Backbone as numpy.savetxt, mean C-alpha at the origin, in Angstrom:
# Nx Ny Nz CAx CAy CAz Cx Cy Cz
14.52 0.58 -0.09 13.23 0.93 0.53 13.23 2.29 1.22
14.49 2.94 1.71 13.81 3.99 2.67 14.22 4.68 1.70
14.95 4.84 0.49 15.13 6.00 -0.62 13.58 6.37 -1.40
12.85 5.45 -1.42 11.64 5.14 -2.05 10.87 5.77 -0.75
10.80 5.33 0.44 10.41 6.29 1.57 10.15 7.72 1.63
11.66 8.28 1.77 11.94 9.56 1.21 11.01 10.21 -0.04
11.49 9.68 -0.98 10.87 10.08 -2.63 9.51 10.44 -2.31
8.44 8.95 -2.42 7.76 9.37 -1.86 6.56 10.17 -0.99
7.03 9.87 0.51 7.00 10.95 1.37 6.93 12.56 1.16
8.20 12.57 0.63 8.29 14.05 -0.54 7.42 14.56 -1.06
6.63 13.86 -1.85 5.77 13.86 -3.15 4.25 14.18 -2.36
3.88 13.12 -1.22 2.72 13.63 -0.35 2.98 14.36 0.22
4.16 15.06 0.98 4.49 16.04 1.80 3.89 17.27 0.72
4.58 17.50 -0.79 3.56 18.71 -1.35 2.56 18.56 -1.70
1.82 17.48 -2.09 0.49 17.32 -1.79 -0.51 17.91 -0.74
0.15 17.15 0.47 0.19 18.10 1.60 -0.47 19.45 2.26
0.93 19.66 1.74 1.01 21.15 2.29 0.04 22.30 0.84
0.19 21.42 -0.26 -0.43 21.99 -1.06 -2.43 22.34 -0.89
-2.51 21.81 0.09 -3.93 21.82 0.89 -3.91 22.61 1.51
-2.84 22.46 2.28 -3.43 23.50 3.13 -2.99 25.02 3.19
-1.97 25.28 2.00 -1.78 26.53 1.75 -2.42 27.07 0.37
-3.83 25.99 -0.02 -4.60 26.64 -1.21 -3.29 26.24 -2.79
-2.77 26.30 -2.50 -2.27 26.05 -4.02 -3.08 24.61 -4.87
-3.17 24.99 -5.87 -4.20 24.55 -7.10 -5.68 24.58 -6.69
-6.04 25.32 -6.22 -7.29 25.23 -5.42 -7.56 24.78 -4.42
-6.32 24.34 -3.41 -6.64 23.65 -2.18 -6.93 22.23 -2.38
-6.91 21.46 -3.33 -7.40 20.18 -3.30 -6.19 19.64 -3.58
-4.61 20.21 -3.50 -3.65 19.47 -3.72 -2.85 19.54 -4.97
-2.03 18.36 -5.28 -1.54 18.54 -6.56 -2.75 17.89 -7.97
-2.73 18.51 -8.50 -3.52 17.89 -9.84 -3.49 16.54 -10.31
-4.91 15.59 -10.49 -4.03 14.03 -10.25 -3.33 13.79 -11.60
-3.13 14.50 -12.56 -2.57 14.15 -13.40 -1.08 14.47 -13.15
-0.43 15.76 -12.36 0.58 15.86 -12.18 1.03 14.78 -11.05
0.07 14.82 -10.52 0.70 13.51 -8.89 0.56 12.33 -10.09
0.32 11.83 -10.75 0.34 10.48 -11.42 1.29 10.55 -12.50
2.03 11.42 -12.74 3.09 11.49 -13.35 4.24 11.25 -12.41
4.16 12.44 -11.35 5.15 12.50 -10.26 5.53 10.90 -9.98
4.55 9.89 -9.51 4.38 8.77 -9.04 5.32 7.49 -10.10
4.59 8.04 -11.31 5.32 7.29 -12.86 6.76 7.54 -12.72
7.14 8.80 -12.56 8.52 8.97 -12.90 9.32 8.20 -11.64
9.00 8.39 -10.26 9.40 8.00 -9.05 9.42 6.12 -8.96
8.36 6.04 -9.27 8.45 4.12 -9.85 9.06 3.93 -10.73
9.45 4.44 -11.94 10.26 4.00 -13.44 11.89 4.09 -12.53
11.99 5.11 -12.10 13.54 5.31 -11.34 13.69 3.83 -10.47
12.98 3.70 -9.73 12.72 2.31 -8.21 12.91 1.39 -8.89
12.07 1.20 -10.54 12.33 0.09 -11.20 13.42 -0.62 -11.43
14.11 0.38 -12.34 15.01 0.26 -12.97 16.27 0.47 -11.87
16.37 0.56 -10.75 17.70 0.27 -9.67 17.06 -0.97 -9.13
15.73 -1.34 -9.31 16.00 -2.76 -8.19 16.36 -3.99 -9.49
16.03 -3.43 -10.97 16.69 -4.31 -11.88 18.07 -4.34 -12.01
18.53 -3.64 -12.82 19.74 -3.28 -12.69 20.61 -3.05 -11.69
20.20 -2.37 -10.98 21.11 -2.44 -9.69 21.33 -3.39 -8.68
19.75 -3.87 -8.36 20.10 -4.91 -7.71 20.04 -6.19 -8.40
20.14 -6.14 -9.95 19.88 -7.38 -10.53 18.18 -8.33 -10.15
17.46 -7.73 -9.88 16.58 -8.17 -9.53 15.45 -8.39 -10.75
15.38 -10.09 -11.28 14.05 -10.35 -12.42 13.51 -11.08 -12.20
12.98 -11.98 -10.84 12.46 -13.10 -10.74 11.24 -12.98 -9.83
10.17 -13.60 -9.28 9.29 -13.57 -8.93 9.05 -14.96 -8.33
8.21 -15.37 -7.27 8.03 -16.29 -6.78 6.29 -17.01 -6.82
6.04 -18.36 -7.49 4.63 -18.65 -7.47 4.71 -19.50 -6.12
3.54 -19.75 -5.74 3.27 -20.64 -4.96 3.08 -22.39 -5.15
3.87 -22.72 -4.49 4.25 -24.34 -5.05 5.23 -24.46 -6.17
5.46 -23.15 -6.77 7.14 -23.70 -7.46 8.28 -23.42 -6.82
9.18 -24.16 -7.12 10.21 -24.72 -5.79 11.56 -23.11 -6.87
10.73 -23.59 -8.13 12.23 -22.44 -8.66 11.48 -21.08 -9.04
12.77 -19.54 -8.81 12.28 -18.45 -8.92 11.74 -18.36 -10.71
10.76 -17.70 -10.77 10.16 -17.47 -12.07 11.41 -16.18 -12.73
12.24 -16.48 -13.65 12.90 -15.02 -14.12 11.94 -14.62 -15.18
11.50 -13.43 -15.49 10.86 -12.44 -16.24 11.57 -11.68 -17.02
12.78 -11.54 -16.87 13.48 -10.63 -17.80 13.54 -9.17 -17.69
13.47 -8.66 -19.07 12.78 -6.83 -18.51 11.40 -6.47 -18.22
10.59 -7.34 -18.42 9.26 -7.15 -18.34 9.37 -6.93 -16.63
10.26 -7.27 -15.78 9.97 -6.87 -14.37 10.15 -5.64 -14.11
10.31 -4.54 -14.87 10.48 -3.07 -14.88 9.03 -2.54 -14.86
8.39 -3.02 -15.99 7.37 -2.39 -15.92 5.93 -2.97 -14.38
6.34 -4.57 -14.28 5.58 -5.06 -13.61 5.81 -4.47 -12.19
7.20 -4.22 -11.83 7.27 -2.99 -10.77 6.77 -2.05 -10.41
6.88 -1.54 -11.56 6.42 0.01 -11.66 4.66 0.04 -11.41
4.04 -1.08 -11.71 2.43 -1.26 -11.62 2.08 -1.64 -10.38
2.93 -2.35 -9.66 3.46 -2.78 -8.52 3.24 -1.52 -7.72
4.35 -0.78 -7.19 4.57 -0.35 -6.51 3.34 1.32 -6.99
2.83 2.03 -7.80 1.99 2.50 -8.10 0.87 2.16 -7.52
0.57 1.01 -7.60 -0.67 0.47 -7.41 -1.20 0.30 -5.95
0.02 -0.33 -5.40 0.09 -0.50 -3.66 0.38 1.11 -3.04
0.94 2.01 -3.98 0.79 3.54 -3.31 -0.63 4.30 -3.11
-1.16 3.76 -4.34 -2.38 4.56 -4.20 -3.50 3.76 -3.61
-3.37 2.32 -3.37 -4.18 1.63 -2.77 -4.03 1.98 -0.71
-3.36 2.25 -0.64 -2.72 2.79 0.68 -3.37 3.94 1.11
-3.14 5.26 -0.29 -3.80 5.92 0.19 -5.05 6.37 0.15
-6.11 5.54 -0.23 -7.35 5.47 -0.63 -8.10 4.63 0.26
-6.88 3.67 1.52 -7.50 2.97 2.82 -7.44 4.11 3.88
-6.62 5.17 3.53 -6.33 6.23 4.65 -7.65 6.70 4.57
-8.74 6.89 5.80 -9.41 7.49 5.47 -10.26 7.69 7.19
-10.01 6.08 7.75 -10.52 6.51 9.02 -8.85 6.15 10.35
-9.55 6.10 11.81 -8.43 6.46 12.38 -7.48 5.04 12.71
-6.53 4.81 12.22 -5.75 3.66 12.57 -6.16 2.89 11.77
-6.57 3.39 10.53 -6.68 2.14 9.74 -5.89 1.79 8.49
-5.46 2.61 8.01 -3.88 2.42 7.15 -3.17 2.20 7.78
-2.87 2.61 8.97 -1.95 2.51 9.67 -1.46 0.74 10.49
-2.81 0.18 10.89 -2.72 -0.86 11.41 -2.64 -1.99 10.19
-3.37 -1.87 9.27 -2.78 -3.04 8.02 -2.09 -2.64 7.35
-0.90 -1.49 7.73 0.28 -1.90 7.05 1.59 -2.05 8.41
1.59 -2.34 9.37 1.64 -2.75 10.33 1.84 -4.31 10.00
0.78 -5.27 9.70 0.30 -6.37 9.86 1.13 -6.80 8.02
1.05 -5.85 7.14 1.53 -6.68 5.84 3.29 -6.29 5.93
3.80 -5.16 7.12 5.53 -4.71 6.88 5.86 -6.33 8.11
5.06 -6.91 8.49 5.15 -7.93 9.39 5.61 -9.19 8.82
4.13 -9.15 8.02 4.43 -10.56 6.93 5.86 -10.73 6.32
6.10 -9.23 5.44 6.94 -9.40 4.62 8.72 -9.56 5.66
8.17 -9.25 6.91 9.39 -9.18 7.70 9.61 -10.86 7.69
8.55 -11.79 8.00 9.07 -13.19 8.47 9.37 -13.60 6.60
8.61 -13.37 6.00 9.40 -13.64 5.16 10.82 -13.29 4.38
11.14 -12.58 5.05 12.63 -12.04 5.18 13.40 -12.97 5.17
12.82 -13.15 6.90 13.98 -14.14 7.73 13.29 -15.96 7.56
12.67 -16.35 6.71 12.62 -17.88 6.12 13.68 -17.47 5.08
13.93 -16.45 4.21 14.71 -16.53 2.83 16.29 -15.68 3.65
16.39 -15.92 5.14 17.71 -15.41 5.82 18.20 -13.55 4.79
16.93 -13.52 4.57 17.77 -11.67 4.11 17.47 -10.51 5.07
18.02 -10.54 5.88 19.09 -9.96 7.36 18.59 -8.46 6.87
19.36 -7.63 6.15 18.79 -6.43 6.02 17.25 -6.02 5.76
16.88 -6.68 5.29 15.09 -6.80 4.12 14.38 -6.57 5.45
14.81 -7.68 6.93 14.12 -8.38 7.55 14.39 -7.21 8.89
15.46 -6.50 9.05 15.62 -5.53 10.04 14.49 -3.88 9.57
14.70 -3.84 8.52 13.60 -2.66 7.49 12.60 -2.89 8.34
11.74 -4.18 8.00 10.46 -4.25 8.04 9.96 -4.06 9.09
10.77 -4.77 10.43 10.57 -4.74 11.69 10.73 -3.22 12.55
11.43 -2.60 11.82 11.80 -1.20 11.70 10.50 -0.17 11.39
9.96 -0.46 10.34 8.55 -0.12 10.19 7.57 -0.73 10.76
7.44 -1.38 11.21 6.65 -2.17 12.66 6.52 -1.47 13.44
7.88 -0.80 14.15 7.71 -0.25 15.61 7.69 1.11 15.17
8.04 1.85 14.45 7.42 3.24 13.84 5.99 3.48 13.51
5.51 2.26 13.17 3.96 2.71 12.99 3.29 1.93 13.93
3.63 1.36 14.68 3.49 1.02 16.02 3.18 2.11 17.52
4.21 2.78 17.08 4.38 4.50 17.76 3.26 5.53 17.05
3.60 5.62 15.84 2.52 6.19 15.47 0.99 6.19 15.71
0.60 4.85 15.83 -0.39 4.43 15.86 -1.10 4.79 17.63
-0.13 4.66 18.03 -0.71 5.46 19.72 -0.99 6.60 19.61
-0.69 6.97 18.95 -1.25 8.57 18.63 -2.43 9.21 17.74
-2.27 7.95 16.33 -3.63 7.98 15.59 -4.83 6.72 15.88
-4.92 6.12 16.91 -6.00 5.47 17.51 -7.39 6.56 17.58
-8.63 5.93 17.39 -9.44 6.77 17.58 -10.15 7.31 18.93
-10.07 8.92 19.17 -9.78 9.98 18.54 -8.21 10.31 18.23
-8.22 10.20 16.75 -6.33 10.58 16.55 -6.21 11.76 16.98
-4.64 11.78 17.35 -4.59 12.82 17.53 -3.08 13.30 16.12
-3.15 12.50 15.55 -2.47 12.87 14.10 -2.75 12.25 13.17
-2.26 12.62 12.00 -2.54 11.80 11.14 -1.64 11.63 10.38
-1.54 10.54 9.16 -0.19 10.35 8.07 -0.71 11.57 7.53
-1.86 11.63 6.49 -1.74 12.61 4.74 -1.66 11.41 4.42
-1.00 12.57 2.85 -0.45 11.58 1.73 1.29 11.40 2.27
1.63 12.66 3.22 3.23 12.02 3.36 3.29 10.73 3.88
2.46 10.08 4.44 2.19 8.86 5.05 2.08 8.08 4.28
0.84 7.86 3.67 0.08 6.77 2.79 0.60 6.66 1.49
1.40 7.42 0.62 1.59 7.51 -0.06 3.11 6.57 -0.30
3.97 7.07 0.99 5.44 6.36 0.99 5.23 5.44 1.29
4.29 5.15 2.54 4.07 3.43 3.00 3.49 2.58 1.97
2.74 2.88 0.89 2.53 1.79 -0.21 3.47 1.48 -0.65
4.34 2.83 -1.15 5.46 2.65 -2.05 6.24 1.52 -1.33
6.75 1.86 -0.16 7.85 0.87 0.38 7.72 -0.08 0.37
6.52 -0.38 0.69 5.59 -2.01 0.95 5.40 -3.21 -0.23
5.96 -1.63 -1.51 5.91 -2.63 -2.83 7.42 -2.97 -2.78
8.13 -1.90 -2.42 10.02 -2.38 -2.62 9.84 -3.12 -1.68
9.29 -3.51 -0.64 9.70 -4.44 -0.07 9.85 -6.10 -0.56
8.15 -5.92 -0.84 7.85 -6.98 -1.72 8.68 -7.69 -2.77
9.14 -6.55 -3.55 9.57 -6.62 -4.84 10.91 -7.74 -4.41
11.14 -6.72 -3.25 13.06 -7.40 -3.03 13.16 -8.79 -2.36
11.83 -9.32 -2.23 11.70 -10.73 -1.10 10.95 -11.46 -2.76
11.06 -10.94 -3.49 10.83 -11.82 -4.59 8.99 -12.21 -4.55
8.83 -12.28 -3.51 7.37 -12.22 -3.79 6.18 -11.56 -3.58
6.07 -10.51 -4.39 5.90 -9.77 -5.18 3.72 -10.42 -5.16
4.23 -11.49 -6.00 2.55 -11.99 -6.37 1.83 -11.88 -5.22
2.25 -12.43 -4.20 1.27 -12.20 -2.83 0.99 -11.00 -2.22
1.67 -9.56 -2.48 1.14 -8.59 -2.18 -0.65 -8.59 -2.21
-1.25 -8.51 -3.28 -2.80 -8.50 -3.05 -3.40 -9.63 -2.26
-2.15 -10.84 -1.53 -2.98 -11.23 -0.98 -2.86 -10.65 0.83
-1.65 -10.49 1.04 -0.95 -9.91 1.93 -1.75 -8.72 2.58
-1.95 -7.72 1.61 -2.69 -6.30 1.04 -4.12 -6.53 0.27
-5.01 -7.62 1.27 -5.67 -7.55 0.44 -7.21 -6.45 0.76
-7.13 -5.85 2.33 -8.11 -4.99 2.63 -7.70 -3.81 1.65
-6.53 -3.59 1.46 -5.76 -2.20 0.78 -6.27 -2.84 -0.87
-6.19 -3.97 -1.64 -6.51 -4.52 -2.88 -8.38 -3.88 -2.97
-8.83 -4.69 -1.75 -10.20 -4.17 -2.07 -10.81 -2.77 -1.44
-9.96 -1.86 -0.80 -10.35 -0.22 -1.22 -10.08 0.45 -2.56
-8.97 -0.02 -2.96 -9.21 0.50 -4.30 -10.01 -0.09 -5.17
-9.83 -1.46 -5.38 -11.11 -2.37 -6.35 -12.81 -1.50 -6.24
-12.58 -0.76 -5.00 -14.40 -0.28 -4.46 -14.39 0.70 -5.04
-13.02 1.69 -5.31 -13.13 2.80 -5.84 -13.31 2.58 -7.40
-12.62 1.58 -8.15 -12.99 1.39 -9.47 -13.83 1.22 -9.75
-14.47 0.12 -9.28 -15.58 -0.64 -9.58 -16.83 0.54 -9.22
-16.94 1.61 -8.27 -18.34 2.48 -8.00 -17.89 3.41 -9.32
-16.66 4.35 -9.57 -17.02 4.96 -10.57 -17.08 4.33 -12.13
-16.37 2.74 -12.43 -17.51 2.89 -13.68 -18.25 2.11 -14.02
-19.09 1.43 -12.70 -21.05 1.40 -12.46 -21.47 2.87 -12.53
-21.28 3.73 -12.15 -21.52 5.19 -11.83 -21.93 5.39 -13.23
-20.61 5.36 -14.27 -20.80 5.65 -15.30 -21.13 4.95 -16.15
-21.25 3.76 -16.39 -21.80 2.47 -16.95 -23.54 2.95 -16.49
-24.00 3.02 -15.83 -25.53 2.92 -15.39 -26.39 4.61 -15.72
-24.73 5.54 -15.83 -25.61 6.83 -15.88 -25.86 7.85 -14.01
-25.28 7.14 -13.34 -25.82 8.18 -11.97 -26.16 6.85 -10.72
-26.07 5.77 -11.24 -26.21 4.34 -9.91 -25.09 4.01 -9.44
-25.38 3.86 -7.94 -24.03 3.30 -7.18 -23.72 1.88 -7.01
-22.96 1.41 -6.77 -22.59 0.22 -6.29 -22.46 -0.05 -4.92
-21.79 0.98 -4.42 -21.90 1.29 -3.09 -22.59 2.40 -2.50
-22.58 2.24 -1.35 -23.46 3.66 -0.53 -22.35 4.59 -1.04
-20.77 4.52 -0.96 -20.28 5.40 -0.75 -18.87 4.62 -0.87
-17.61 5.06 -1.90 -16.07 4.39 -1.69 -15.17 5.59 -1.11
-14.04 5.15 -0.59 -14.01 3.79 -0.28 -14.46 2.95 0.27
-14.14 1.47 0.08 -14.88 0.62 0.75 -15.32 0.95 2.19
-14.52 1.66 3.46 -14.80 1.80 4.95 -15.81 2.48 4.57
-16.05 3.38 3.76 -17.32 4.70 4.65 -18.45 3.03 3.50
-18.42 2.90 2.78 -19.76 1.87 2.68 -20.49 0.95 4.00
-19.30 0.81 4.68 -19.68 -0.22 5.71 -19.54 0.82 7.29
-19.43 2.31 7.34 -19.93 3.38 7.99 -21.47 3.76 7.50
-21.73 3.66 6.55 -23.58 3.86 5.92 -24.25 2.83 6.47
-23.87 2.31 6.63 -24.97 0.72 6.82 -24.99 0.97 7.72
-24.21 1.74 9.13 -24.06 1.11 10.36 -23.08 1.28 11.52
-22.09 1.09 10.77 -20.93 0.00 11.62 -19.89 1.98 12.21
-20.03 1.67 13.48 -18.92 2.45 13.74 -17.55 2.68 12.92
-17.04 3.51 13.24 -15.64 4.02 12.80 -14.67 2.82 13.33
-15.32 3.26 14.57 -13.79 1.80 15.16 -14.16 0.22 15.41
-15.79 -0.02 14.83 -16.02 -1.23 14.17 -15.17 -1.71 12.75
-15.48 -0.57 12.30 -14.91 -0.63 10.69 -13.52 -0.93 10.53
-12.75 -0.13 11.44 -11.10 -0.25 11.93 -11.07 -2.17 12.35
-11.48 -2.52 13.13 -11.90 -3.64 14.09 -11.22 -4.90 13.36
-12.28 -4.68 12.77 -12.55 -5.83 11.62 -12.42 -5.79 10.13
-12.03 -4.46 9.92 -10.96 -4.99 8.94 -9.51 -5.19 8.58
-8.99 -5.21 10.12 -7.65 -5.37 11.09 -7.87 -6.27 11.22
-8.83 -7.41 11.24 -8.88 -8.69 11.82 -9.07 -9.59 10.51
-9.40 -9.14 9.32 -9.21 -9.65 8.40 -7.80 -9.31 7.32
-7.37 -8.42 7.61 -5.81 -7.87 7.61 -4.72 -8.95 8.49
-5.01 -9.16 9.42 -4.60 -10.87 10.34 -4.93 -11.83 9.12
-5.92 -11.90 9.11 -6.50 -13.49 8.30 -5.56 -13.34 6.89
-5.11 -12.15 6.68 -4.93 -12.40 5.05 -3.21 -12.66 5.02
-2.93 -11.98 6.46 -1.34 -11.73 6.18 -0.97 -13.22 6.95
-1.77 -13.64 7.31 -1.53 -15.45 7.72 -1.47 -16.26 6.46
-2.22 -15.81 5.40 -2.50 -16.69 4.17 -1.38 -16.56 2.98
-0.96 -15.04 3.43 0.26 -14.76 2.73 1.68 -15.04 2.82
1.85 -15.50 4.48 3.10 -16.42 5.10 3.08 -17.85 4.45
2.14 -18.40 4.68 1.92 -19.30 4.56 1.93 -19.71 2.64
1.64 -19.24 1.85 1.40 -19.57 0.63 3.17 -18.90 0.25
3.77 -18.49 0.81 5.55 -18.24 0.68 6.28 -19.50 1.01
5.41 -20.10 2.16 6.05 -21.49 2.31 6.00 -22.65 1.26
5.00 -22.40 0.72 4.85 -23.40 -0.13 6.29 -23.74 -1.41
């Protein structure tokens, strides 16, 4: 997890800085090169938590034995941890709010650590707890910092190795499920967008600024969907027990 941190981190760090020193036009790296960057950085993560750590199994809810998958868990990784990167950083958007539900899902995956007694998995997580814990006094609204992509970008990633290495893996979207439905808002508006010709689905994705149009403060929006970030990462302990 913190090599995947690093990596990463890295990767939004020139993103980054690629803003703000104008390179490719100031809007960053090109998403086709960042979605390569991302491909190659997950295919590597894959293939050491298979191989290296021997890792092919997955956990359902209510089966008592691990599901093995074989090699197909290379690629399911790799969609994995992709998916929870860019879903991360597509919740980054207002103040303390990536920040606080992944807070609440490096939590989950911490007690589920320590029900399956994995001692290292379970010191990580808690580890990222009180780092974005700290952080978070600082990006409360008005922040006075912010992640980027060096932020949002590594914290998905990790959040999927985390997952990956506690075997359950499937409950991420439920765990992650405010982070599941910012990106779902972003799919789903551009292709109604383009399905309809120029109609929205939403006022506006990601999902927070839709529910900023209607209304709702910044740190309403934070509020409560921190409080349903609670509700989900309760449902996600709990369906591990099973």
């Amino acid at each position: 997890p913190l090599l995947v941190l690093i990596g990463f981190g890295a990767l939004g760090a020139v993103d980054d800085i690629a803003g703000v020193r104008g390179w490719w036009g100031g809007n960053g790296i090109p998403a086709r090169y960042k979605f390569a960057a991302q491909t190659l950085l997950a295919l590597g993560t894959a293939l050491g938590l298979h191989y290296a750590l021997k890792l092919s199994v997955v956990g359902l809810p209510g089966v008592r034995e691990w599901v093995d998958i074989g090699w197909w868990y290379v690629p399911a990784a790799m969609f994995v941890i992709i998916g929870t990167s860019n879903a991360v950083n597509l919740t980054d958007g207002l103040d303390g709010l990536a920040g606080s539900l992944a807070v609440l899902a490096f939590a989950a995956y911490g007690i589920i650590a320590y029900l399956q007694q994995q001692n290292p998995l379970l010191s990580f997580c808690f580890t990222m707890v009180g780092a974005l814990l700290a952080f978070l006094w600082f990006n409360a609204h008005p922040a006075e910092l912010f992640m980027g992509d060096t932020g949002s970008l590594s914290l998905g990633a990790t959040l999927a190795v985390v997952a990956l290495m506690s075997g359950q893996w499937l409950l991420l979207p439920v765990i992650g499920a405010v982070f599941v439905a910012e990106a779902a808002s972003v799919i789903l508006q551009v292709s109604y967008f383009k399905l309809t010709k120029g109609k929205r689905l939403f006022k506006m994705s990601p999902l927070h600024h839709h529910f900023e149009l209607l209304g709702w403060s910044e740190t309403h929006v934070t509020q409560r969907f921190w409080l349903v970030g609670i509700l989900a990462a309760m449902l996600g302990i709990a369906l591990a027990l099973l």
